PDB file of C-alpha atoms in Angstrom:
ATOM      1  CA  UNK A   1       0.000   0.000   0.000  1.00 44.00           C
ATOM      2  CA  UNK A   2       2.819   2.393   0.881  1.00 52.00           C
ATOM      3  CA  UNK A   3       4.339   1.836  -2.568  1.00 58.00           C
ATOM      4  CA  UNK A   4       1.192   3.207  -4.229  1.00 73.00           C
ATOM      5  CA  UNK A   5       1.365   6.659  -2.647  1.00 83.00           C
ATOM      6  CA  UNK A   6       1.599   9.442  -5.190  1.00 92.00           C
ATOM      7  CA  UNK A   7       3.871  12.352  -4.401  1.00 96.00           C
ATOM      8  CA  UNK A   8       3.586  15.826  -5.851  1.00 96.00           C
ATOM      9  CA  UNK A   9       5.289  19.163  -5.435  1.00 95.00           C
ATOM     10  CA  UNK A  10       3.592  21.595  -3.099  1.00 94.00           C
ATOM     11  CA  UNK A  11       4.133  25.026  -1.560  1.00 94.00           C
ATOM     12  CA  UNK A  12       6.537  26.629  -1.070  1.00 93.00           C
ATOM     13  CA  UNK A  13       7.831  26.752  -4.636  1.00 94.00           C
ATOM     14  CA  UNK A  14      11.408  25.509  -5.096  1.00 96.00           C
ATOM     15  CA  UNK A  15      14.008  28.000  -3.890  1.00 97.00           C
ATOM     16  CA  UNK A  16      17.738  28.278  -3.215  1.00 97.00           C
ATOM     17  CA  UNK A  17      18.952  28.610   0.352  1.00 95.00           C
ATOM     18  CA  UNK A  18      22.680  29.244   0.569  1.00 93.00           C
ATOM     19  CA  UNK A  19      24.333  26.449  -1.454  1.00 94.00           C
ATOM     20  CA  UNK A  20      21.370  24.072  -1.646  1.00 97.00           C
ATOM     21  CA  UNK A  21      18.007  23.926  -3.334  1.00 97.00           C
ATOM     22  CA  UNK A  22      14.864  23.293  -1.352  1.00 98.00           C
ATOM     23  CA  UNK A  23      11.374  22.230  -2.290  1.00 98.00           C
ATOM     24  CA  UNK A  24       8.419  20.482  -0.703  1.00 97.00           C
ATOM     25  CA  UNK A  25       6.585  17.290  -1.647  1.00 97.00           C
ATOM     26  CA  UNK A  26       3.353  15.856  -0.321  1.00 97.00           C
ATOM     27  CA  UNK A  27       1.405  12.634  -0.524  1.00 95.00           C
ATOM     28  CA  UNK A  28      -1.782  14.458   0.444  1.00 93.00           C
ATOM     29  CA  UNK A  29      -1.388  13.668   4.145  1.00 94.00           C
ATOM     30  CA  UNK A  30       2.154  14.732   5.005  1.00 95.00           C
ATOM     31  CA  UNK A  31       4.635  17.265   3.663  1.00 97.00           C
ATOM     32  CA  UNK A  32       8.382  16.665   3.406  1.00 98.00           C
ATOM     33  CA  UNK A  33      11.126  19.235   2.974  1.00 98.00           C
ATOM     34  CA  UNK A  34      13.442  18.116   0.173  1.00 98.00           C
ATOM     35  CA  UNK A  35      16.993  19.457   0.233  1.00 98.00           C
ATOM     36  CA  UNK A  36      18.863  19.109  -3.059  1.00 98.00           C
ATOM     37  CA  UNK A  37      22.574  19.633  -2.500  1.00 97.00           C
ATOM     38  CA  UNK A  38      24.600  21.931  -4.706  1.00 97.00           C
ATOM     39  CA  UNK A  39      26.591  18.905  -5.884  1.00 97.00           C
ATOM     40  CA  UNK A  40      23.381  17.064  -6.792  1.00 96.00           C
ATOM     41  CA  UNK A  41      22.171  19.980  -8.918  1.00 96.00           C
ATOM     42  CA  UNK A  42      25.531  20.193 -10.641  1.00 95.00           C
ATOM     43  CA  UNK A  43      25.508  16.439 -11.389  1.00 94.00           C
ATOM     44  CA  UNK A  44      22.024  16.538 -12.923  1.00 93.00           C
ATOM     45  CA  UNK A  45      22.961  17.950 -16.338  1.00 89.00           C
ATOM     46  CA  UNK A  46      25.683  19.655 -18.313  1.00 88.00           C
ATOM     47  CA  UNK A  47      27.097  22.172 -17.898  1.00 89.00           C
ATOM     48  CA  UNK A  48      27.461  21.641 -14.153  1.00 90.00           C
ATOM     49  CA  UNK A  49      25.772  24.505 -12.354  1.00 90.00           C
ATOM     50  CA  UNK A  50      23.708  25.339  -9.333  1.00 92.00           C
ATOM     51  CA  UNK A  51      20.771  27.567 -10.179  1.00 94.00           C
ATOM     52  CA  UNK A  52      17.128  28.119  -9.427  1.00 96.00           C
ATOM     53  CA  UNK A  53      16.426  27.450 -13.093  1.00 94.00           C
ATOM     54  CA  UNK A  54      18.001  24.004 -12.863  1.00 94.00           C
ATOM     55  CA  UNK A  55      16.211  23.244  -9.590  1.00 96.00           C
ATOM     56  CA  UNK A  56      12.806  24.108 -11.048  1.00 96.00           C
ATOM     57  CA  UNK A  57      13.482  22.457 -14.425  1.00 94.00           C
ATOM     58  CA  UNK A  58      14.400  19.149 -12.778  1.00 95.00           C
ATOM     59  CA  UNK A  59      11.909  19.374  -9.891  1.00 96.00           C
ATOM     60  CA  UNK A  60       9.966  16.310 -11.177  1.00 95.00           C
ATOM     61  CA  UNK A  61      13.206  14.300 -11.207  1.00 95.00           C
ATOM     62  CA  UNK A  62      14.095  15.392  -7.654  1.00 96.00           C
ATOM     63  CA  UNK A  63      10.502  14.692  -6.571  1.00 96.00           C
ATOM     64  CA  UNK A  64      10.856  11.090  -7.772  1.00 95.00           C
ATOM     65  CA  UNK A  65      14.157  10.699  -5.932  1.00 96.00           C
ATOM     66  CA  UNK A  66      12.549  12.095  -2.783  1.00 97.00           C
ATOM     67  CA  UNK A  67       9.531   9.796  -3.142  1.00 96.00           C
ATOM     68  CA  UNK A  68      11.826   6.773  -3.439  1.00 95.00           C
ATOM     69  CA  UNK A  69      13.738   7.878  -0.332  1.00 96.00           C
ATOM     70  CA  UNK A  70      10.500   8.364   1.626  1.00 96.00           C
ATOM     71  CA  UNK A  71       9.244   4.927   0.581  1.00 95.00           C
ATOM     72  CA  UNK A  72      12.544   3.412   1.759  1.00 94.00           C
ATOM     73  CA  UNK A  73      12.228   5.254   5.067  1.00 94.00           C
ATOM     74  CA  UNK A  74      15.277   7.436   4.401  1.00 95.00           C
ATOM     75  CA  UNK A  75      13.535  10.626   5.517  1.00 94.00           C
ATOM     76  CA  UNK A  76      14.527  12.132   8.865  1.00 95.00           C
ATOM     77  CA  UNK A  77      12.118  14.336  10.800  1.00 95.00           C
ATOM     78  CA  UNK A  78      10.207  15.286   7.659  1.00 95.00           C
ATOM     79  CA  UNK A  79      13.338  16.016   5.624  1.00 97.00           C
ATOM     80  CA  UNK A  80      14.811  14.241   2.625  1.00 98.00           C
ATOM     81  CA  UNK A  81      18.342  14.908   1.403  1.00 98.00           C
ATOM     82  CA  UNK A  82      19.096  14.437  -2.303  1.00 98.00           C
ATOM     83  CA  UNK A  83      22.856  14.017  -2.808  1.00 97.00           C
ATOM     84  CA  UNK A  84      25.098  13.808  -5.851  1.00 96.00           C
ATOM     85  CA  UNK A  85      25.317  10.009  -5.462  1.00 95.00           C
ATOM     86  CA  UNK A  86      21.499   9.771  -5.594  1.00 95.00           C
ATOM     87  CA  UNK A  87      21.408  11.737  -8.843  1.00 95.00           C
ATOM     88  CA  UNK A  88      24.229   9.754 -10.444  1.00 93.00           C
ATOM     89  CA  UNK A  89      22.674   6.430  -9.474  1.00 92.00           C
ATOM     90  CA  UNK A  90      19.202   7.352 -10.760  1.00 87.00           C
ATOM     91  CA  UNK A  91      19.857   9.756 -13.608  1.00 66.00           C
ATOM     92  CA  UNK A  92      20.040   7.395 -16.593  1.00 62.00           C
ATOM     93  CA  UNK A  93      16.841   5.455 -15.910  1.00 59.00           C
ATOM     94  CA  UNK A  94      14.774   8.252 -14.316  1.00 54.00           C
ATOM     95  CA  UNK A  95      15.521  10.941 -16.861  1.00 54.00           C
ATOM     96  CA  UNK A  96      14.618   8.602 -19.713  1.00 50.00           C
ATOM     97  CA  UNK A  97      10.992   8.969 -18.601  1.00 55.00           C
ATOM     98  CA  UNK A  98      11.089  12.769 -18.813  1.00 53.00           C
ATOM     99  CA  UNK A  99       9.923  14.462 -22.002  1.00 50.00           C
ATOM    100  CA  UNK A 100      12.648  14.831 -24.631  1.00 47.00           C
ATOM    101  CA  UNK A 101      12.949  18.590 -24.074  1.00 48.00           C
ATOM    102  CA  UNK A 102      13.931  17.992 -20.421  1.00 47.00           C
ATOM    103  CA  UNK A 103      16.626  15.397 -21.060  1.00 46.00           C
ATOM    104  CA  UNK A 104      20.104  16.694 -20.290  1.00 44.00           C
ATOM    105  CA  UNK A 105      19.670  20.149 -21.801  1.00 43.00           C
ATOM    106  CA  UNK A 106      22.315  22.786 -21.285  1.00 46.00           C
ATOM    107  CA  UNK A 107      20.933  25.350 -18.874  1.00 46.00           C
ATOM    108  CA  UNK A 108      21.549  28.672 -20.548  1.00 41.00           C
TER     109      UNK A 108
END
């Protein structure tokens, strides 16, 4: 049953806080704070960069990583940390499901 929960982005909108990106996801009952490290954002696409544009463009990808972490029980006190290793491990298979225009574009 837990595997069937759907997660979606919710308020507040994604934002940068110091070096990291932050966003929120919900399953309709609970809300989790998702922290995307600077290194994770830089590993998501080429050229490597940390930006609000990248965070918002890849928010669905980060949401899926966060959902997988929550399902595994890797959240701590309502927070989920997305690291570079998470992105590198998931990027090839997860980004294949994104629309063509979102696959590995250069963020101008």
